[in-house]
């Protein structure tokens, strides 16, 4: 079996991520560093290590949806000792990791899996998976501001792709809305609103593609059903 496929099967990275690990010299086969992309291994006999740790194929893939509360980081561990989303998942033996990221103070739908290729497909911009958020902005958002945000704004020199905004409620103090984007740039929504002088005071992801968070309580998780996995 190709080495990159084996690394993905073990949940250590996506296939492309595996190519990078190999190129960076972080993969050994039977103790020797392997740099060749096309390396084949014998899964019965060879011992593969990534960053010095032996990896083994996972017998089963796991797909979880979590309603992330604020105050948790989307990582498997944190060198600053903050709580991670993994702390909210109990009773799962597989080496799961979050698919993409929500900010520390953002709530809502987060996927976790041990399937590197699935995570890659969900997060790569070329697959254009829509992400829908419920957002509360301080102050009133006028029609011009909505048009500007929907048409794309330039963040750190790169224009955001088109967004959709559906206003739910407006008062003089706040605007509640649904906003849908299909990129996953760092703090994208907050930065988009910052550019037009508006502060997002609450953000919650409610759907990824056709998969909806539904009534899953904050802090709770469940395994995805087969048809839900296929939706993605
Ligand atoms: N956009 C943000 O600004 N933050 C998130 O957590 C997700 C999208």
PDB file of N, CA, C and O and ligand atoms in Angstrom, residues 68 74 101-107 131 133 181 183-192 200 203-205, ligand 1:
ATOM      1  N   UNK A  68     -20.438  23.039  20.215  1.00  0.00           N
ATOM      2  CA  UNK A  68     -19.325  23.610  20.992  1.00  0.00           C
ATOM      3  C   UNK A  68     -19.800  24.792  21.830  1.00  0.00           C
ATOM      4  O   UNK A  68     -20.402  25.720  21.296  1.00  0.00           O
ATOM      5  N   UNK A  74     -10.422  24.699  19.679  1.00  0.00           N
ATOM      6  CA  UNK A  74     -10.536  23.590  18.718  1.00  0.00           C
ATOM      7  C   UNK A  74      -9.152  23.036  18.442  1.00  0.00           C
ATOM      8  O   UNK A  74      -8.490  23.427  17.469  1.00  0.00           O
ATOM      9  N   UNK A 101     -11.956  24.835  12.424  1.00  0.00           N
ATOM     10  CA  UNK A 101     -11.866  25.530  13.706  1.00  0.00           C
ATOM     11  C   UNK A 101     -13.025  26.482  13.937  1.00  0.00           C
ATOM     12  O   UNK A 101     -13.528  27.088  12.994  1.00  0.00           O
ATOM     13  N   UNK A 102     -13.415  26.596  15.195  1.00  0.00           N
ATOM     14  CA  UNK A 102     -14.272  27.706  15.616  1.00  0.00           C
ATOM     15  C   UNK A 102     -13.468  28.454  16.672  1.00  0.00           C
ATOM     16  O   UNK A 102     -12.704  27.828  17.423  1.00  0.00           O
ATOM     17  N   UNK A 103     -13.667  29.775  16.755  1.00  0.00           N
ATOM     18  CA  UNK A 103     -12.917  30.555  17.744  1.00  0.00           C
ATOM     19  C   UNK A 103     -13.270  30.106  19.166  1.00  0.00           C
ATOM     20  O   UNK A 103     -14.331  29.531  19.408  1.00  0.00           O
ATOM     21  N   UNK A 104     -12.408  30.461  20.084  1.00  0.00           N
ATOM     22  CA  UNK A 104     -12.593  30.168  21.518  1.00  0.00           C
ATOM     23  C   UNK A 104     -13.981  30.591  22.000  1.00  0.00           C
ATOM     24  O   UNK A 104     -14.652  29.890  22.738  1.00  0.00           O
ATOM     25  N   UNK A 105     -14.427  31.778  21.514  1.00  0.00           N
ATOM     26  CA  UNK A 105     -15.720  32.294  21.997  1.00  0.00           C
ATOM     27  C   UNK A 105     -16.878  32.017  21.031  1.00  0.00           C
ATOM     28  O   UNK A 105     -17.978  32.516  21.228  1.00  0.00           O
ATOM     29  N   UNK A 106     -16.642  31.249  19.981  1.00  0.00           N
ATOM     30  CA  UNK A 106     -17.727  30.906  19.049  1.00  0.00           C
ATOM     31  C   UNK A 106     -18.351  29.579  19.467  1.00  0.00           C
ATOM     32  O   UNK A 106     -17.660  28.678  19.932  1.00  0.00           O
ATOM     33  N   UNK A 107     -19.678  29.498  19.305  1.00  0.00           N
ATOM     34  CA  UNK A 107     -20.388  28.274  19.668  1.00  0.00           C
ATOM     35  C   UNK A 107     -20.830  27.519  18.411  1.00  0.00           C
ATOM     36  O   UNK A 107     -20.695  28.001  17.300  1.00  0.00           O
ATOM     37  N   UNK A 131     -20.994  27.157   5.119  1.00  0.00           N
ATOM     38  CA  UNK A 131     -21.081  27.143   6.575  1.00  0.00           C
ATOM     39  C   UNK A 131     -22.022  28.267   6.974  1.00  0.00           C
ATOM     40  O   UNK A 131     -21.796  29.421   6.590  1.00  0.00           O
ATOM     41  N   UNK A 133     -23.976  30.517   9.851  1.00  0.00           N
ATOM     42  CA  UNK A 133     -23.820  30.999  11.228  1.00  0.00           C
ATOM     43  C   UNK A 133     -25.011  31.880  11.605  1.00  0.00           C
ATOM     44  O   UNK A 133     -25.540  32.604  10.761  1.00  0.00           O
ATOM     45  N   UNK A 181     -21.105  31.487   4.582  1.00  0.00           N
ATOM     46  CA  UNK A 181     -19.852  31.646   3.822  1.00  0.00           C
ATOM     47  C   UNK A 181     -19.378  30.246   3.445  1.00  0.00           C
ATOM     48  O   UNK A 181     -19.857  29.268   4.007  1.00  0.00           O
ATOM     49  N   UNK A 183     -15.847  29.758   2.840  1.00  0.00           N
ATOM     50  CA  UNK A 183     -14.417  29.624   3.138  1.00  0.00           C
ATOM     51  C   UNK A 183     -14.283  29.407   4.643  1.00  0.00           C
ATOM     52  O   UNK A 183     -15.254  29.533   5.375  1.00  0.00           O
ATOM     53  N   UNK A 184     -13.082  29.147   5.085  1.00  0.00           N
ATOM     54  CA  UNK A 184     -12.913  28.964   6.521  1.00  0.00           C
ATOM     55  C   UNK A 184     -11.678  29.712   6.990  1.00  0.00           C
ATOM     56  O   UNK A 184     -10.857  29.160   7.697  1.00  0.00           O
ATOM     57  N   UNK A 185     -11.574  30.972   6.557  1.00  0.00           N
ATOM     58  CA  UNK A 185     -10.370  31.720   6.943  1.00  0.00           C
ATOM     59  C   UNK A 185     -10.459  32.095   8.417  1.00  0.00           C
ATOM     60  O   UNK A 185     -11.552  32.241   8.976  1.00  0.00           O
ATOM     61  N   UNK A 186      -9.276  32.274   9.003  1.00  0.00           N
ATOM     62  CA  UNK A 186      -9.193  32.542  10.437  1.00  0.00           C
ATOM     63  C   UNK A 186     -10.025  33.762  10.846  1.00  0.00           C
ATOM     64  O   UNK A 186      -9.825  34.842  10.310  1.00  0.00           O
ATOM     65  N   UNK A 187     -10.967  33.582  11.761  1.00  0.00           N
ATOM     66  CA  UNK A 187     -11.832  34.651  12.297  1.00  0.00           C
ATOM     67  C   UNK A 187     -12.504  35.438  11.175  1.00  0.00           C
ATOM     68  O   UNK A 187     -12.690  36.654  11.265  1.00  0.00           O
ATOM     69  N   UNK A 188     -12.880  34.721  10.113  1.00  0.00           N
ATOM     70  CA  UNK A 188     -13.343  35.396   8.897  1.00  0.00           C
ATOM     71  C   UNK A 188     -14.536  36.319   9.132  1.00  0.00           C
ATOM     72  O   UNK A 188     -14.539  37.464   8.678  1.00  0.00           O
ATOM     73  N   UNK A 189     -15.558  35.824   9.803  1.00  0.00           N
ATOM     74  CA  UNK A 189     -16.773  36.643   9.934  1.00  0.00           C
ATOM     75  C   UNK A 189     -16.485  37.878  10.782  1.00  0.00           C
ATOM     76  O   UNK A 189     -16.857  39.003  10.424  1.00  0.00           O
ATOM     77  N   UNK A 190     -15.789  37.675  11.881  1.00  0.00           N
ATOM     78  CA  UNK A 190     -15.490  38.831  12.747  1.00  0.00           C
ATOM     79  C   UNK A 190     -14.672  39.873  11.987  1.00  0.00           C
ATOM     80  O   UNK A 190     -14.916  41.080  12.105  1.00  0.00           O
ATOM     81  N   UNK A 191     -13.713  39.391  11.190  1.00  0.00           N
ATOM     82  CA  UNK A 191     -12.872  40.338  10.426  1.00  0.00           C
ATOM     83  C   UNK A 191     -13.687  41.041   9.345  1.00  0.00           C
ATOM     84  O   UNK A 191     -13.485  42.228   9.084  1.00  0.00           O
ATOM     85  N   UNK A 192     -14.607  40.321   8.697  1.00  0.00           N
ATOM     86  CA  UNK A 192     -15.436  40.950   7.654  1.00  0.00           C
ATOM     87  C   UNK A 192     -16.241  42.109   8.259  1.00  0.00           C
ATOM     88  O   UNK A 192     -16.322  43.203   7.688  1.00  0.00           O
ATOM     89  N   UNK A 200     -19.063  41.939  16.033  1.00  0.00           N
ATOM     90  CA  UNK A 200     -19.902  40.742  16.230  1.00  0.00           C
ATOM     91  C   UNK A 200     -19.839  40.372  17.709  1.00  0.00           C
ATOM     92  O   UNK A 200     -18.770  40.073  18.237  1.00  0.00           O
ATOM     93  N   UNK A 203     -21.615  34.614  18.045  1.00  0.00           N
ATOM     94  CA  UNK A 203     -21.498  33.856  16.797  1.00  0.00           C
ATOM     95  C   UNK A 203     -21.687  32.368  17.094  1.00  0.00           C
ATOM     96  O   UNK A 203     -21.071  31.828  18.017  1.00  0.00           O
ATOM     97  N   UNK A 204     -22.563  31.751  16.292  1.00  0.00           N
ATOM     98  CA  UNK A 204     -22.828  30.319  16.483  1.00  0.00           C
ATOM     99  C   UNK A 204     -22.997  29.657  15.122  1.00  0.00           C
ATOM    100  O   UNK A 204     -23.806  30.117  14.308  1.00  0.00           O
ATOM    101  N   UNK A 205     -22.246  28.591  14.850  1.00  0.00           N
ATOM    102  CA  UNK A 205     -22.424  27.893  13.570  1.00  0.00           C
ATOM    103  C   UNK A 205     -23.616  26.948  13.689  1.00  0.00           C
ATOM    104  O   UNK A 205     -23.690  26.155  14.625  1.00  0.00           O
TER     105      UNK A 205
HETATM  106  N1  LIG B   1     -15.763  33.287  11.670  1.00  0.00           N
HETATM  107  C1  LIG B   1     -15.273  33.818  12.804  1.00  0.00           C
HETATM  108  O1  LIG B   1     -14.971  35.002  12.868  1.00  0.00           O
HETATM  109  N2  LIG B   1     -15.114  33.006  13.858  1.00  0.00           N
HETATM  110  C2  LIG B   1     -15.447  31.691  13.849  1.00  0.00           C
HETATM  111  O2  LIG B   1     -15.294  31.006  14.862  1.00  0.00           O
HETATM  112  C3  LIG B   1     -15.960  31.169  12.658  1.00  0.00           C
HETATM  113  C4  LIG B   1     -16.107  31.981  11.576  1.00  0.00           C
END
